[in-house]
Amino acid sequence: MKEQNYLDSLVGVFGHPVAENPGVVIQEAAFKDLGLDLWRFLTIDVEPKDLGHAIKGLKAFNMKGINCTLPHKIEVIKYLDDMAESAKHIGAVNTIVNEGGKLTGHNTDGQGFMIALEEAGVDPKGKNIIILGAGGAARAISVEMSLAGAKKITIVNRVEDKEFGESLIRLLEDELNMVTAYVDWTETFNVPEEADILVNATPLGLYPNINEKPNINYDTMRKELYVQDVIPNPAYTPFLAEADQRGCQWQSGMGMLVNQAALNIEMWTGLKPDKGVMIKAFESAIG
Ligand code: NDP
């Protein structure tokens, strides 16, 4: 007789609000493709006041891990036993791995971005990097770029957000010995001639604001510049269209999204998912 096993292996995401998070679609498509019939990805709305209880629940249910999205990425750290090096520098966690009750925090946003960069054949070592924005994505990407040996990182950031930007610069300089520059984004930004890689790490272009683009002088984009966006939906943003028109090599935020999700699956299951299956699932979910 065939062995009967109905015990689910649980992972998921904690967020608030979280109903529109497409993680479940991407992850469950990969589980199915890998033949992981008993793996389930749960989308769980956790209010900030309940985060501690939710972590206890995660342990009680022996969940294999969890993604954390807004507003829990920083607050969750106090419940963890250990953190990966880049997550420590970034000071935010989006993925937790549960090994027999020991919780380790990772930040796969920046790592996903870096794998996408590598897949495009671009090595940030010794390069001049320009990052638009100074929020969570910019922080994760600039820490990973520093760890990968970038030559200089320039943060271009709105003045209203100056403290955020300056704390990122301090982190890069003090903890990672990075050469940095900071640009107050008060007027149209000219991409410096020595720039090798330009990253949009702002939400400009994200659905439903699909016609928005960063305030930069697009004629300063040389064709040698490599351009990467964080926006996965829609994948082809007006920012990327400008880069495309000027002959630059470019990549959408889909690469970052799918690679961070693939990393989560690898950390939780030990198996490498088919990224094509995950992209297809995401595309059909967003329509
Ligand atoms: P944050 O809110 O933490 O940071 C956004 C940054 O962009 C801030 O510095 C913000 O400045 C700046 N910004 C916002 N609007 C403008 C504007 N009009 N002009 C100039 N700067 C602006 O968000 P995250 O860093 O967490 O996320 C940024 C984007 O990255 C989101 O759209 C998200 O969808 C995407 N993302 C994609 C991932 C992927 O896998 N592809 C993973 C993670 C994020 P201020 O603080 O002043 O508003």
PDB file of C-alpha atoms in Angstrom, residues 6 34 51-52 56 60 75 86 94-95 97 108 110 122 142 165 185 190 195 209 237 257 260 266 280:
ATOM      1  CA  TYR A   6      -0.871  14.575   4.207  1.00  0.00           C
ATOM      2  CA  LEU A  34       9.163  20.783  -8.573  1.00  0.00           C
ATOM      3  CA  LEU A  51       4.082  40.226  15.029  1.00  0.00           C
ATOM      4  CA  GLY A  52       5.492  38.499  18.140  1.00  0.00           C
ATOM      5  CA  LYS A  56       5.435  32.092  17.920  1.00  0.00           C
ATOM      6  CA  ALA A  60       4.389  26.178  16.719  1.00  0.00           C
ATOM      7  CA  GLU A  75      10.687  45.050  13.547  1.00  0.00           C
ATOM      8  CA  SER A  86      24.170  41.438   4.135  1.00  0.00           C
ATOM      9  CA  ASN A  94      12.571  39.878   4.016  1.00  0.00           C
ATOM     10  CA  THR A  95      13.154  36.132   4.376  1.00  0.00           C
ATOM     11  CA  VAL A  97      14.500  30.330   7.510  1.00  0.00           C
ATOM     12  CA  THR A 108      17.055  38.423  -0.672  1.00  0.00           C
ATOM     13  CA  GLY A 110      19.515  42.845  -2.960  1.00  0.00           C
ATOM     14  CA  VAL A 122      27.429  42.606 -15.775  1.00  0.00           C
ATOM     15  CA  SER A 142      23.865  49.351  -2.490  1.00  0.00           C
ATOM     16  CA  GLY A 165      19.874  59.165   2.324  1.00  0.00           C
ATOM     17  CA  TRP A 185      17.589  65.448  -6.113  1.00  0.00           C
ATOM     18  CA  ASN A 190      22.380  64.529 -15.228  1.00  0.00           C
ATOM     19  CA  ALA A 195      28.742  56.178 -14.562  1.00  0.00           C
ATOM     20  CA  ASN A 209       1.384  55.071 -12.135  1.00  0.00           C
ATOM     21  CA  THR A 237       8.746  51.144 -17.658  1.00  0.00           C
ATOM     22  CA  LEU A 257      11.649  39.684  -8.326  1.00  0.00           C
ATOM     23  CA  GLN A 260      14.678  36.742  -4.895  1.00  0.00           C
ATOM     24  CA  GLU A 266      16.173  27.284  -2.484  1.00  0.00           C
ATOM     25  CA  LYS A 280       4.912  32.870 -16.476  1.00  0.00           C
TER      26      LYS A 280
END
